[in-house]
Amino acid sequence: MSSTIREAGAGAGASKVMPLPARAAANTSMPLEHGIARNPGMKLDLGFLESMRSVNRSALERRVATLTKRRSIKADNQAAWLLRAIACMDLTTLNSNDTDERVRRLCAKAIDPLRKDIVDGLGISGETVRPAAVCVYHPFVATAVDAVRGTGIHVAAVSTAFPHGLAPLSTRLQEIEASVRDGADEIDVVIPRGLVYGARWRELFNEIVAMRAACGDAHLKVILGTGDLATLRNVMLASMVAMMAGADFIKTSTGKESVNATLPVGLAMVRAIRAYFEETGYLIGFKPAGGISTAKVSLDWLVLMKEELGRPWLEPELFRFGASSLLTDIERQLEHHLTGHYSANHRHAMA
């Protein structure tokens, strides 16, 4: 990453530069309020988009392979990184059999994610370690908002005809507005993948701009459905269009595709984030989702973020896991760290 960037909005001949976010060790505490300016978006720049078309799959795969092999996190360091993974988690239930009671139980788990004996054993009884958000379907937003009130946990709603995004735009916008009225402060939207296949960038841009407007103050996470996009080039270009349109986060998957979050796809998306930052000066969040169910995989993603984007992207303001079963395995790994033994999943029930 370059040590400086052009001032956001500056002309081609401008000489003023601004520094990148400060680098710090991965275990260095960061202030809770980072003062991150919200991405206002920019005009659809087809020239900039064209400059991002070349994506070298082999190079991305080699880079991912070196990341996962070079970094081995053990013992107390691993426990600390796993606690960081919990703090960057959107604890999710998106099942056809969801009920209000199931959502309330999920929220209770989010408020107290670790058993007391594990908390005491790790010596963190005075700390607050909780997922950043709970993520639910629209009918359960009000239930979740009431259940986590006063805890600082955000409520995210999946909207816009999740998971395929094929309803009329007016219907999708109404769903966003309804979730915001019910108290959701984060909205996860899906894009119609056909707009990417047809390179209908203007139409995709306009739809996301309208979604951002419907969100109001709620943060907008744009789900690309990367498993459906066929090529890394499509992933890169869709990422750029979403950010130009004002996305606060870009997200890999709904979790319902046959292929969900993979590290090469994630690397392409975080490099799009880096390119957008270098162009505009705005920091965009990243959320991998779908298939992230083990502590080991969560560490791989954290290493990717630290190596490619730096320490600021290890905070929930800029990084989230979309996860439903990941917390169970993390809790098991933390118990193993303390006792040397693995426990059964049912001792770490999610809901």
C-alpha atoms as a printed R data frame, in Angstrom:
    type eleno elety resid chain resno       x       y       z
1   ATOM     1    CA   MET     A     1   0.000   0.000   0.000
2   ATOM     2    CA   SER     A     2   1.324   3.398  -0.912
3   ATOM     3    CA   SER     A     3   2.402   5.617   1.971
4   ATOM     4    CA   THR     A     4   0.252   8.516   0.742
5   ATOM     5    CA   ILE     A     5  -2.897   9.057  -1.281
6   ATOM     6    CA   ARG     A     6  -4.442  11.870  -3.240
7   ATOM     7    CA   GLU     A     7  -6.782  14.106  -1.305
8   ATOM     8    CA   ALA     A     8 -10.359  12.934  -1.859
9   ATOM     9    CA   GLY     A     9 -11.908  14.869  -4.688
10  ATOM    10    CA   ALA     A    10  -8.661  16.573  -5.667
11  ATOM    11    CA   GLY     A    11  -7.924  17.190  -9.324
12  ATOM    12    CA   ALA     A    12  -5.332  15.265 -11.273
13  ATOM    13    CA   GLY     A    13  -2.781  18.029 -10.794
14  ATOM    14    CA   ALA     A    14  -3.287  18.375  -7.055
15  ATOM    15    CA   SER     A    15  -0.183  17.942  -4.942
16  ATOM    16    CA   LYS     A    16  -1.771  17.700  -1.496
17  ATOM    17    CA   VAL     A    17  -1.444  14.263   0.062
18  ATOM    18    CA   MET     A    18  -2.938  12.610   3.120
19  ATOM    19    CA   PRO     A    19  -1.455   9.786   5.214
20  ATOM    20    CA   LEU     A    20  -2.733   6.256   5.344
21  ATOM    21    CA   PRO     A    21  -4.292   5.017   8.610
22  ATOM    22    CA   ALA     A    22  -1.691   4.484  11.310
23  ATOM    23    CA   ARG     A    23  -0.096   1.049  11.455
24  ATOM    24    CA   ALA     A    24   0.068  -0.745  14.789
25  ATOM    25    CA   ALA     A    25   0.739  -4.218  16.116
26  ATOM    26    CA   ALA     A    26  -2.209  -6.599  15.920
27  ATOM    27    CA   ASN     A    27  -2.507  -6.828  19.709
28  ATOM    28    CA   THR     A    28  -2.373  -3.071  20.276
29  ATOM    29    CA   SER     A    29  -5.577  -1.642  21.707
30  ATOM    30    CA   MET     A    30  -7.361   0.897  19.518
31  ATOM    31    CA   PRO     A    31  -9.737   3.666  20.624
32  ATOM    32    CA   LEU     A    32 -13.405   2.718  20.439
33  ATOM    33    CA   GLU     A    33 -14.241   5.823  18.431
34  ATOM    34    CA   HIS     A    34 -12.044   5.896  15.348
35  ATOM    35    CA   GLY     A    35 -13.641   8.906  13.730
36  ATOM    36    CA   ILE     A    36 -14.095   6.980  10.494
37  ATOM    37    CA   ALA     A    37 -15.768   9.225   7.942
38  ATOM    38    CA   ARG     A    38 -18.721   7.532   6.288
39  ATOM    39    CA   ASN     A    39 -18.265   6.800   2.591
40  ATOM    40    CA   PRO     A    40 -20.329   9.358   0.638
41  ATOM    41    CA   GLY     A    41 -19.772   7.548  -2.643
42  ATOM    42    CA   MET     A    42 -18.680   9.196  -5.856
43  ATOM    43    CA   LYS     A    43 -19.827   9.571  -9.428
44  ATOM    44    CA   LEU     A    44 -19.749   6.366 -11.423
45  ATOM    45    CA   ASP     A    45 -16.307   6.537 -13.020
46  ATOM    46    CA   LEU     A    46 -16.226   4.030 -15.872
47  ATOM    47    CA   GLY     A    47 -12.597   4.897 -16.591
48  ATOM    48    CA   PHE     A    48 -11.585   4.005 -13.036
49  ATOM    49    CA   LEU     A    49 -13.704   0.876 -13.319
50  ATOM    50    CA   GLU     A    50 -11.960  -0.121 -16.553
51  ATOM    51    CA   SER     A    51  -8.565   0.236 -14.835
52  ATOM    52    CA   MET     A    52  -9.611  -2.460 -12.327
53  ATOM    53    CA   ARG     A    53 -10.556  -5.108 -14.891
54  ATOM    54    CA   SER     A    54  -7.288  -7.060 -14.854
55  ATOM    55    CA   VAL     A    55  -7.381  -9.655 -12.062
56  ATOM    56    CA   ASN     A    56  -4.675 -12.326 -11.896
57  ATOM    57    CA   ARG     A    57  -6.289 -15.381 -10.302
58  ATOM    58    CA   SER     A    58  -3.029 -17.340 -10.065
59  ATOM    59    CA   ALA     A    59  -1.276 -14.477  -8.301
60  ATOM    60    CA   LEU     A    60  -4.130 -14.083  -5.829
61  ATOM    61    CA   GLU     A    61  -4.125 -17.803  -5.069
62  ATOM    62    CA   ARG     A    62  -0.349 -17.788  -4.522
63  ATOM    63    CA   ARG     A    63  -0.647 -14.824  -2.178
64  ATOM    64    CA   VAL     A    64  -3.378 -16.534  -0.171
65  ATOM    65    CA   ALA     A    65  -1.302 -19.720   0.084
66  ATOM    66    CA   THR     A    66   1.682 -17.824   1.494
67  ATOM    67    CA   LEU     A    67  -0.479 -15.959   4.000
68  ATOM    68    CA   THR     A    68  -1.983 -19.089   5.521
69  ATOM    69    CA   LYS     A    69   1.348 -20.924   5.637
70  ATOM    70    CA   ARG     A    70   3.561 -18.110   6.920
71  ATOM    71    CA   ARG     A    71   1.432 -17.087   9.859
72  ATOM    72    CA   SER     A    72   1.002 -19.610  12.676
73  ATOM    73    CA   ILE     A    73  -0.712 -18.164  15.751
74  ATOM    74    CA   LYS     A    74  -0.383 -20.264  18.898
75  ATOM    75    CA   ALA     A    75  -1.097 -20.353  22.629
76  ATOM    76    CA   ASP     A    76  -2.039 -17.047  24.323
77  ATOM    77    CA   ASN     A    77  -1.705 -15.145  21.047
78  ATOM    78    CA   GLN     A    78  -4.226 -17.465  19.425
79  ATOM    79    CA   ALA     A    79  -6.667 -16.973  22.292
80  ATOM    80    CA   ALA     A    80  -6.351 -13.193  21.916
81  ATOM    81    CA   TRP     A    81  -6.971 -13.356  18.172
82  ATOM    82    CA   LEU     A    82 -10.008 -15.593  18.707
83  ATOM    83    CA   LEU     A    83 -11.448 -13.034  21.124
84  ATOM    84    CA   ARG     A    84 -10.897 -10.451  18.383
85  ATOM    85    CA   ALA     A    85 -12.830 -12.709  15.983
86  ATOM    86    CA   ILE     A    86 -15.788 -12.707  18.399
87  ATOM    87    CA   ALA     A    87 -15.709  -8.908  18.565
88  ATOM    88    CA   CYS     A    88 -15.846  -8.747  14.743
89  ATOM    89    CA   MET     A    89 -18.740 -11.176  14.377
90  ATOM    90    CA   ASP     A    90 -22.254 -10.623  13.062
91  ATOM    91    CA   LEU     A    91 -23.998 -13.456  14.910
92  ATOM    92    CA   THR     A    92 -26.567 -14.631  12.417
93  ATOM    93    CA   THR     A    93 -29.739 -16.667  12.123
94  ATOM    94    CA   LEU     A    94 -31.295 -16.772   8.666
95  ATOM    95    CA   ASN     A    95 -33.307 -19.979   8.683
96  ATOM    96    CA   SER     A    96 -36.781 -20.778   7.436
97  ATOM    97    CA   ASN     A    97 -37.709 -21.979  10.937
98  ATOM    98    CA   ASP     A    98 -36.641 -18.799  12.763
99  ATOM    99    CA   THR     A    99 -39.018 -17.616  15.477
100 ATOM   100    CA   ASP     A   100 -39.082 -14.694  17.884
101 ATOM   101    CA   GLU     A   101 -37.969 -16.998  20.686
102 ATOM   102    CA   ARG     A   102 -35.065 -18.352  18.651
103 ATOM   103    CA   VAL     A   103 -33.938 -14.788  17.921
104 ATOM   104    CA   ARG     A   104 -34.189 -13.868  21.621
105 ATOM   105    CA   ARG     A   105 -32.004 -16.860  22.499
106 ATOM   106    CA   LEU     A   106 -29.475 -15.833  19.856
107 ATOM   107    CA   CYS     A   107 -29.385 -12.323  21.310
108 ATOM   108    CA   ALA     A   108 -28.848 -13.760  24.787
109 ATOM   109    CA   LYS     A   109 -25.850 -15.675  23.418
110 ATOM   110    CA   ALA     A   110 -24.531 -12.489  21.837
111 ATOM   111    CA   ILE     A   111 -24.755 -10.667  25.172
112 ATOM   112    CA   ASP     A   112 -22.931 -13.506  26.991
113 ATOM   113    CA   PRO     A   113 -20.997 -15.333  24.257
114 ATOM   114    CA   LEU     A   114 -18.603 -17.267  26.518
115 ATOM   115    CA   ARG     A   115 -19.272 -19.511  29.516
116 ATOM   116    CA   LYS     A   116 -18.287 -17.952  32.823
117 ATOM   117    CA   ASP     A   117 -15.594 -20.565  33.551
118 ATOM   118    CA   ILE     A   118 -13.904 -19.707  30.234
119 ATOM   119    CA   VAL     A   119 -14.114 -15.975  30.920
120 ATOM   120    CA   ASP     A   120 -12.609 -16.458  34.390
121 ATOM   121    CA   GLY     A   121  -9.914 -18.786  33.079
122 ATOM   122    CA   LEU     A   122  -8.842 -16.266  30.461
123 ATOM   123    CA   GLY     A   123  -8.761 -13.483  33.045
124 ATOM   124    CA   ILE     A   124 -11.132 -11.231  31.092
125 ATOM   125    CA   SER     A   125 -13.996 -10.964  33.572
126 ATOM   126    CA   GLY     A   126 -13.594  -7.183  33.592
127 ATOM   127    CA   GLU     A   127 -13.715  -6.929  29.792
128 ATOM   128    CA   THR     A   128 -16.692  -6.801  27.434
129 ATOM   129    CA   VAL     A   129 -16.239  -9.298  24.619
130 ATOM   130    CA   ARG     A   130 -19.343  -9.509  22.451
131 ATOM   131    CA   PRO     A   131 -20.234  -9.891  18.770
132 ATOM   132    CA   ALA     A   132 -20.568  -6.582  16.966
133 ATOM   133    CA   ALA     A   133 -24.107  -7.334  15.763
134 ATOM   134    CA   VAL     A   134 -26.873  -9.850  15.412
135 ATOM   135    CA   CYS     A   135 -28.205 -10.371  11.888
136 ATOM   136    CA   VAL     A   136 -31.806 -11.450  11.260
137 ATOM   137    CA   TYR     A   137 -34.632 -11.364   8.734
138 ATOM   138    CA   HIS     A   138 -36.850  -8.271   8.737
139 ATOM   139    CA   PRO     A   139 -39.783  -9.809  10.729
140 ATOM   140    CA   PHE     A   140 -37.444 -10.295  13.709
141 ATOM   141    CA   VAL     A   141 -35.760  -6.891  13.755
142 ATOM   142    CA   ALA     A   142 -37.982  -5.421  16.464
143 ATOM   143    CA   THR     A   143 -37.512  -8.533  18.617
144 ATOM   144    CA   ALA     A   144 -33.717  -8.314  18.273
145 ATOM   145    CA   VAL     A   145 -33.656  -4.562  18.946
146 ATOM   146    CA   ASP     A   146 -35.579  -5.069  22.175
147 ATOM   147    CA   ALA     A   147 -33.398  -8.024  23.234
148 ATOM   148    CA   VAL     A   148 -30.040  -6.224  22.849
149 ATOM   149    CA   ARG     A   149 -31.164  -2.765  23.945
150 ATOM   150    CA   GLY     A   150 -28.476  -0.989  25.970
151 ATOM   151    CA   THR     A   151 -25.725  -3.534  25.216
152 ATOM   152    CA   GLY     A   152 -24.047  -1.739  22.306
153 ATOM   153    CA   ILE     A   153 -24.732  -4.696  20.000
154 ATOM   154    CA   HIS     A   154 -25.973  -3.601  16.578
155 ATOM   155    CA   VAL     A   155 -28.957  -5.118  14.800
156 ATOM   156    CA   ALA     A   156 -28.481  -5.930  11.115
157 ATOM   157    CA   ALA     A   157 -31.363  -6.844   8.834
158 ATOM   158    CA   VAL     A   158 -31.043  -8.714   5.545
159 ATOM   159    CA   SER     A   159 -33.230  -6.882   3.072
160 ATOM   160    CA   THR     A   160 -34.002  -6.400  -0.635
161 ATOM   161    CA   ALA     A   161 -35.588  -9.796  -1.319
162 ATOM   162    CA   PHE     A   162 -32.750 -11.717   0.311
163 ATOM   163    CA   PRO     A   163 -31.056 -13.925  -0.880
164 ATOM   164    CA   HIS     A   164 -31.638 -13.356  -4.620
165 ATOM   165    CA   GLY     A   165 -32.642  -9.695  -4.851
166 ATOM   166    CA   LEU     A   166 -35.112 -10.272  -7.667
167 ATOM   167    CA   ALA     A   167 -38.135  -8.318  -6.394
168 ATOM   168    CA   PRO     A   168 -39.018  -4.941  -7.963
169 ATOM   169    CA   LEU     A   169 -36.739  -2.157  -6.752
170 ATOM   170    CA   SER     A   170 -39.639  -0.312  -5.106
171 ATOM   171    CA   THR     A   171 -40.434  -3.407  -3.022
172 ATOM   172    CA   ARG     A   172 -36.811  -3.811  -2.005
173 ATOM   173    CA   LEU     A   173 -36.559  -0.177  -0.946
174 ATOM   174    CA   GLN     A   174 -39.741  -0.466   1.115
175 ATOM   175    CA   GLU     A   175 -38.250  -3.455   2.941
176 ATOM   176    CA   ILE     A   176 -35.143  -1.425   3.822
177 ATOM   177    CA   GLU     A   177 -37.267   1.453   5.109
178 ATOM   178    CA   ALA     A   178 -39.404  -0.932   7.188
179 ATOM   179    CA   SER     A   179 -36.320  -2.493   8.814
180 ATOM   180    CA   VAL     A   180 -34.918   0.939   9.644
181 ATOM   181    CA   ARG     A   181 -38.249   1.964  11.194
182 ATOM   182    CA   ASP     A   182 -38.157  -1.165  13.350
183 ATOM   183    CA   GLY     A   183 -34.735  -0.171  14.666
184 ATOM   184    CA   ALA     A   184 -32.132  -1.886  12.473
185 ATOM   185    CA   ASP     A   185 -28.990   0.236  12.305
186 ATOM   186    CA   GLU     A   186 -27.263  -1.919   9.692
187 ATOM   187    CA   ILE     A   187 -28.836  -3.172   6.467
188 ATOM   188    CA   ASP     A   188 -27.382  -6.064   4.443
189 ATOM   189    CA   VAL     A   189 -28.676  -5.812   0.861
190 ATOM   190    CA   VAL     A   190 -28.206  -8.113  -2.108
191 ATOM   191    CA   ILE     A   191 -27.622  -7.101  -5.703
192 ATOM   192    CA   PRO     A   192 -29.313  -8.695  -8.722
193 ATOM   193    CA   ARG     A   193 -26.424 -10.711 -10.152
194 ATOM   194    CA   GLY     A   194 -27.759 -10.338 -13.685
195 ATOM   195    CA   LEU     A   195 -26.735  -6.684 -13.681
196 ATOM   196    CA   VAL     A   196 -23.130  -7.815 -13.243
197 ATOM   197    CA   TYR     A   197 -23.347 -10.479 -15.968
198 ATOM   198    CA   GLY     A   198 -24.640  -7.861 -18.393
199 ATOM   199    CA   ALA     A   199 -22.094  -5.231 -17.300
200 ATOM   200    CA   ARG     A   200 -25.053  -2.924 -16.582
201 ATOM   201    CA   TRP     A   201 -22.954  -0.835 -14.232
202 ATOM   202    CA   ARG     A   202 -25.048   2.329 -14.414
203 ATOM   203    CA   GLU     A   203 -28.195   0.428 -13.445
204 ATOM   204    CA   LEU     A   204 -26.410  -1.383 -10.605
205 ATOM   205    CA   PHE     A   205 -24.922   1.899  -9.388
206 ATOM   206    CA   ASN     A   206 -28.314   3.648  -9.404
207 ATOM   207    CA   GLU     A   207 -29.959   0.803  -7.485
208 ATOM   208    CA   ILE     A   208 -27.321   0.857  -4.747
209 ATOM   209    CA   VAL     A   209 -27.523   4.666  -4.531
210 ATOM   210    CA   ALA     A   210 -31.279   4.306  -3.947
211 ATOM   211    CA   MET     A   211 -30.666   1.630  -1.304
212 ATOM   212    CA   ARG     A   212 -28.174   3.863   0.465
213 ATOM   213    CA   ALA     A   213 -30.733   6.679   0.527
214 ATOM   214    CA   ALA     A   214 -33.386   4.324   1.936
215 ATOM   215    CA   CYS     A   215 -31.001   3.321   4.749
216 ATOM   216    CA   GLY     A   216 -30.727   6.861   6.079
217 ATOM   217    CA   ASP     A   217 -28.327   6.739   9.030
218 ATOM   218    CA   ALA     A   218 -28.218   2.931   9.046
219 ATOM   219    CA   HIS     A   219 -25.028   1.530   7.568
220 ATOM   220    CA   LEU     A   220 -25.255  -0.235   4.217
221 ATOM   221    CA   LYS     A   221 -23.568  -3.593   3.615
222 ATOM   222    CA   VAL     A   222 -23.753  -4.672  -0.038
223 ATOM   223    CA   ILE     A   223 -23.767  -8.451  -0.606
224 ATOM   224    CA   LEU     A   224 -22.287  -9.369  -3.981
225 ATOM   225    CA   GLY     A   225 -23.141 -13.092  -3.993
226 ATOM   226    CA   THR     A   226 -19.610 -13.857  -5.157
227 ATOM   227    CA   GLY     A   227 -20.289 -17.567  -5.637
228 ATOM   228    CA   ASP     A   228 -22.752 -16.604  -8.365
229 ATOM   229    CA   LEU     A   229 -20.532 -14.054 -10.130
230 ATOM   230    CA   ALA     A   230 -18.427 -16.651 -11.992
231 ATOM   231    CA   THR     A   231 -15.157 -14.673 -12.272
232 ATOM   232    CA   LEU     A   232 -12.865 -12.663 -10.023
233 ATOM   233    CA   ARG     A   233 -13.098  -9.857 -12.570
234 ATOM   234    CA   ASN     A   234 -16.835  -9.653 -11.931
235 ATOM   235    CA   VAL     A   235 -16.152  -9.665  -8.186
236 ATOM   236    CA   MET     A   236 -13.658  -6.812  -8.511
237 ATOM   237    CA   LEU     A   237 -15.886  -4.656 -10.723
238 ATOM   238    CA   ALA     A   238 -19.021  -5.242  -8.641
239 ATOM   239    CA   SER     A   239 -17.038  -4.315  -5.518
240 ATOM   240    CA   MET     A   240 -15.923  -1.038  -7.068
241 ATOM   241    CA   VAL     A   241 -19.413  -0.092  -8.257
242 ATOM   242    CA   ALA     A   242 -20.853  -0.801  -4.789
243 ATOM   243    CA   MET     A   243 -18.275   1.454  -3.141
244 ATOM   244    CA   MET     A   244 -18.745   4.216  -5.698
245 ATOM   245    CA   ALA     A   245 -22.471   4.080  -4.919
246 ATOM   246    CA   GLY     A   246 -21.875   4.633  -1.200
247 ATOM   247    CA   ALA     A   247 -21.554   1.183   0.406
248 ATOM   248    CA   ASP     A   248 -20.206   1.246   3.955
249 ATOM   249    CA   PHE     A   249 -19.244  -2.438   3.701
250 ATOM   250    CA   ILE     A   250 -18.912  -4.895   0.858
251 ATOM   251    CA   LYS     A   251 -19.834  -8.468   1.700
252 ATOM   252    CA   THR     A   252 -19.037 -11.712  -0.094
253 ATOM   253    CA   SER     A   253 -22.103 -13.887   0.133
254 ATOM   254    CA   THR     A   254 -25.583 -14.518   1.417
255 ATOM   255    CA   GLY     A   255 -24.512 -17.899   2.766
256 ATOM   256    CA   LYS     A   256 -27.098 -19.474   0.473
257 ATOM   257    CA   GLU     A   257 -24.903 -19.857  -2.639
258 ATOM   258    CA   SER     A   258 -23.238 -23.166  -3.493
259 ATOM   259    CA   VAL     A   259 -19.860 -21.427  -3.026
260 ATOM   260    CA   ASN     A   260 -19.582 -18.746  -0.373
261 ATOM   261    CA   ALA     A   261 -16.625 -16.852   1.116
262 ATOM   262    CA   THR     A   262 -13.219 -18.003  -0.144
263 ATOM   263    CA   LEU     A   263  -9.850 -16.394   0.539
264 ATOM   264    CA   PRO     A   264  -8.980 -15.626  -3.135
265 ATOM   265    CA   VAL     A   265 -12.329 -13.857  -3.557
266 ATOM   266    CA   GLY     A   266 -11.738 -12.049  -0.270
267 ATOM   267    CA   LEU     A   267  -8.293 -10.944  -1.423
268 ATOM   268    CA   ALA     A   268  -9.749  -9.515  -4.644
269 ATOM   269    CA   MET     A   269 -12.336  -7.588  -2.626
270 ATOM   270    CA   VAL     A   270  -9.895  -6.176  -0.069
271 ATOM   271    CA   ARG     A   271  -7.632  -5.024  -2.887
272 ATOM   272    CA   ALA     A   272 -10.644  -3.259  -4.369
273 ATOM   273    CA   ILE     A   273 -11.112  -1.612  -0.957
274 ATOM   274    CA   ARG     A   274  -7.470  -0.554  -0.983
275 ATOM   275    CA   ALA     A   275  -7.758   0.886  -4.499
276 ATOM   276    CA   TYR     A   276 -10.891   2.814  -3.537
277 ATOM   277    CA   PHE     A   277  -9.147   4.179  -0.452
278 ATOM   278    CA   GLU     A   278  -6.164   5.273  -2.508
279 ATOM   279    CA   GLU     A   279  -8.525   7.017  -4.942
280 ATOM   280    CA   THR     A   280 -10.852   8.721  -2.437
281 ATOM   281    CA   GLY     A   281  -9.444   8.556   1.087
282 ATOM   282    CA   TYR     A   282 -12.504   6.712   2.456
283 ATOM   283    CA   LEU     A   283 -12.218   3.487   4.456
284 ATOM   284    CA   ILE     A   284 -14.682   0.763   3.456
285 ATOM   285    CA   GLY     A   285 -15.527  -2.246   5.596
286 ATOM   286    CA   PHE     A   286 -15.365  -5.875   4.513
287 ATOM   287    CA   LYS     A   287 -17.576  -8.792   5.557
288 ATOM   288    CA   PRO     A   288 -16.880 -12.384   4.489
289 ATOM   289    CA   ALA     A   289 -19.907 -14.605   5.083
290 ATOM   290    CA   GLY     A   290 -20.924 -18.173   4.401
291 ATOM   291    CA   GLY     A   291 -18.914 -21.275   5.242
292 ATOM   292    CA   ILE     A   292 -16.821 -19.626   7.966
293 ATOM   293    CA   SER     A   293 -17.484 -22.114  10.733
294 ATOM   294    CA   THR     A   294 -14.133 -22.937  12.371
295 ATOM   295    CA   ALA     A   295 -11.744 -20.962  14.532
296 ATOM   296    CA   LYS     A   296  -8.844 -21.833  12.218
297 ATOM   297    CA   VAL     A   297 -10.600 -20.315   9.204
298 ATOM   298    CA   SER     A   298 -11.427 -17.158  11.170
299 ATOM   299    CA   LEU     A   299  -7.710 -16.734  11.932
300 ATOM   300    CA   ASP     A   300  -6.898 -17.008   8.221
301 ATOM   301    CA   TRP     A   301  -9.299 -14.145   7.488
302 ATOM   302    CA   LEU     A   302  -7.892 -11.991  10.283
303 ATOM   303    CA   VAL     A   303  -4.363 -12.547   8.956
304 ATOM   304    CA   LEU     A   304  -5.541 -11.580   5.464
305 ATOM   305    CA   MET     A   305  -6.987  -8.310   6.745
306 ATOM   306    CA   LYS     A   306  -3.916  -7.454   8.835
307 ATOM   307    CA   GLU     A   307  -1.479  -8.226   6.019
308 ATOM   308    CA   GLU     A   308  -3.391  -6.526   3.190
309 ATOM   309    CA   LEU     A   309  -5.110  -3.561   4.838
310 ATOM   310    CA   GLY     A   310  -3.459  -3.108   8.228
311 ATOM   311    CA   ARG     A   311  -4.476  -2.831  11.873
312 ATOM   312    CA   PRO     A   312  -7.529  -0.556  11.451
313 ATOM   313    CA   TRP     A   313  -9.311  -3.383   9.586
314 ATOM   314    CA   LEU     A   314  -9.174  -5.608  12.665
315 ATOM   315    CA   GLU     A   315 -11.909  -3.541  14.284
316 ATOM   316    CA   PRO     A   316 -15.662  -4.194  13.956
317 ATOM   317    CA   GLU     A   317 -16.094  -0.753  12.387
318 ATOM   318    CA   LEU     A   318 -14.291  -2.101   9.302
319 ATOM   319    CA   PHE     A   319 -14.428  -5.896   9.497
320 ATOM   320    CA   ARG     A   320 -17.147  -8.415  10.261
321 ATOM   321    CA   PHE     A   321 -17.638 -12.149   9.980
322 ATOM   322    CA   GLY     A   322 -21.085 -13.304   8.914
323 ATOM   323    CA   ALA     A   323 -21.381 -16.399  11.076
324 ATOM   324    CA   SER     A   324 -23.880 -18.722  12.700
325 ATOM   325    CA   SER     A   325 -21.797 -21.662  13.993
326 ATOM   326    CA   LEU     A   326 -18.356 -20.013  14.217
327 ATOM   327    CA   LEU     A   327 -18.863 -18.880  17.815
328 ATOM   328    CA   THR     A   328 -19.378 -22.484  18.922
329 ATOM   329    CA   ASP     A   329 -16.008 -23.598  17.572
330 ATOM   330    CA   ILE     A   330 -14.208 -20.540  18.943
331 ATOM   331    CA   GLU     A   331 -15.618 -21.252  22.392
332 ATOM   332    CA   ARG     A   332 -14.471 -24.876  22.103
333 ATOM   333    CA   GLN     A   333 -10.969 -23.770  21.090
334 ATOM   334    CA   LEU     A   334 -10.749 -21.357  24.011
335 ATOM   335    CA   GLU     A   335 -11.764 -24.131  26.407
336 ATOM   336    CA   HIS     A   336  -9.085 -26.357  24.864
337 ATOM   337    CA   HIS     A   337  -6.562 -23.562  25.391
338 ATOM   338    CA   LEU     A   338  -7.412 -23.561  29.106
339 ATOM   339    CA   THR     A   339  -7.883 -27.274  29.778
340 ATOM   340    CA   GLY     A   340  -6.131 -29.161  27.005
341 ATOM   341    CA   HIS     A   341  -9.380 -30.945  26.180
342 ATOM   342    CA   TYR     A   342 -12.056 -30.412  23.528
343 ATOM   343    CA   SER     A   343 -15.667 -30.391  24.653
344 ATOM   344    CA   ALA     A   344 -18.803 -31.374  22.771
345 ATOM   345    CA   ASN     A   345 -20.673 -28.752  20.747
346 ATOM   346    CA   HIS     A   346 -23.778 -29.072  22.916
347 ATOM   347    CA   ARG     A   347 -21.833 -27.536  25.823
348 ATOM   348    CA   HIS     A   348 -21.607 -24.319  23.773
349 ATOM   349    CA   ALA     A   349 -25.151 -24.053  22.510
350 ATOM   350    CA   MET     A   350 -25.926 -21.139  20.201
351 ATOM   351    CA   ALA     A   351 -29.596 -20.758  20.992
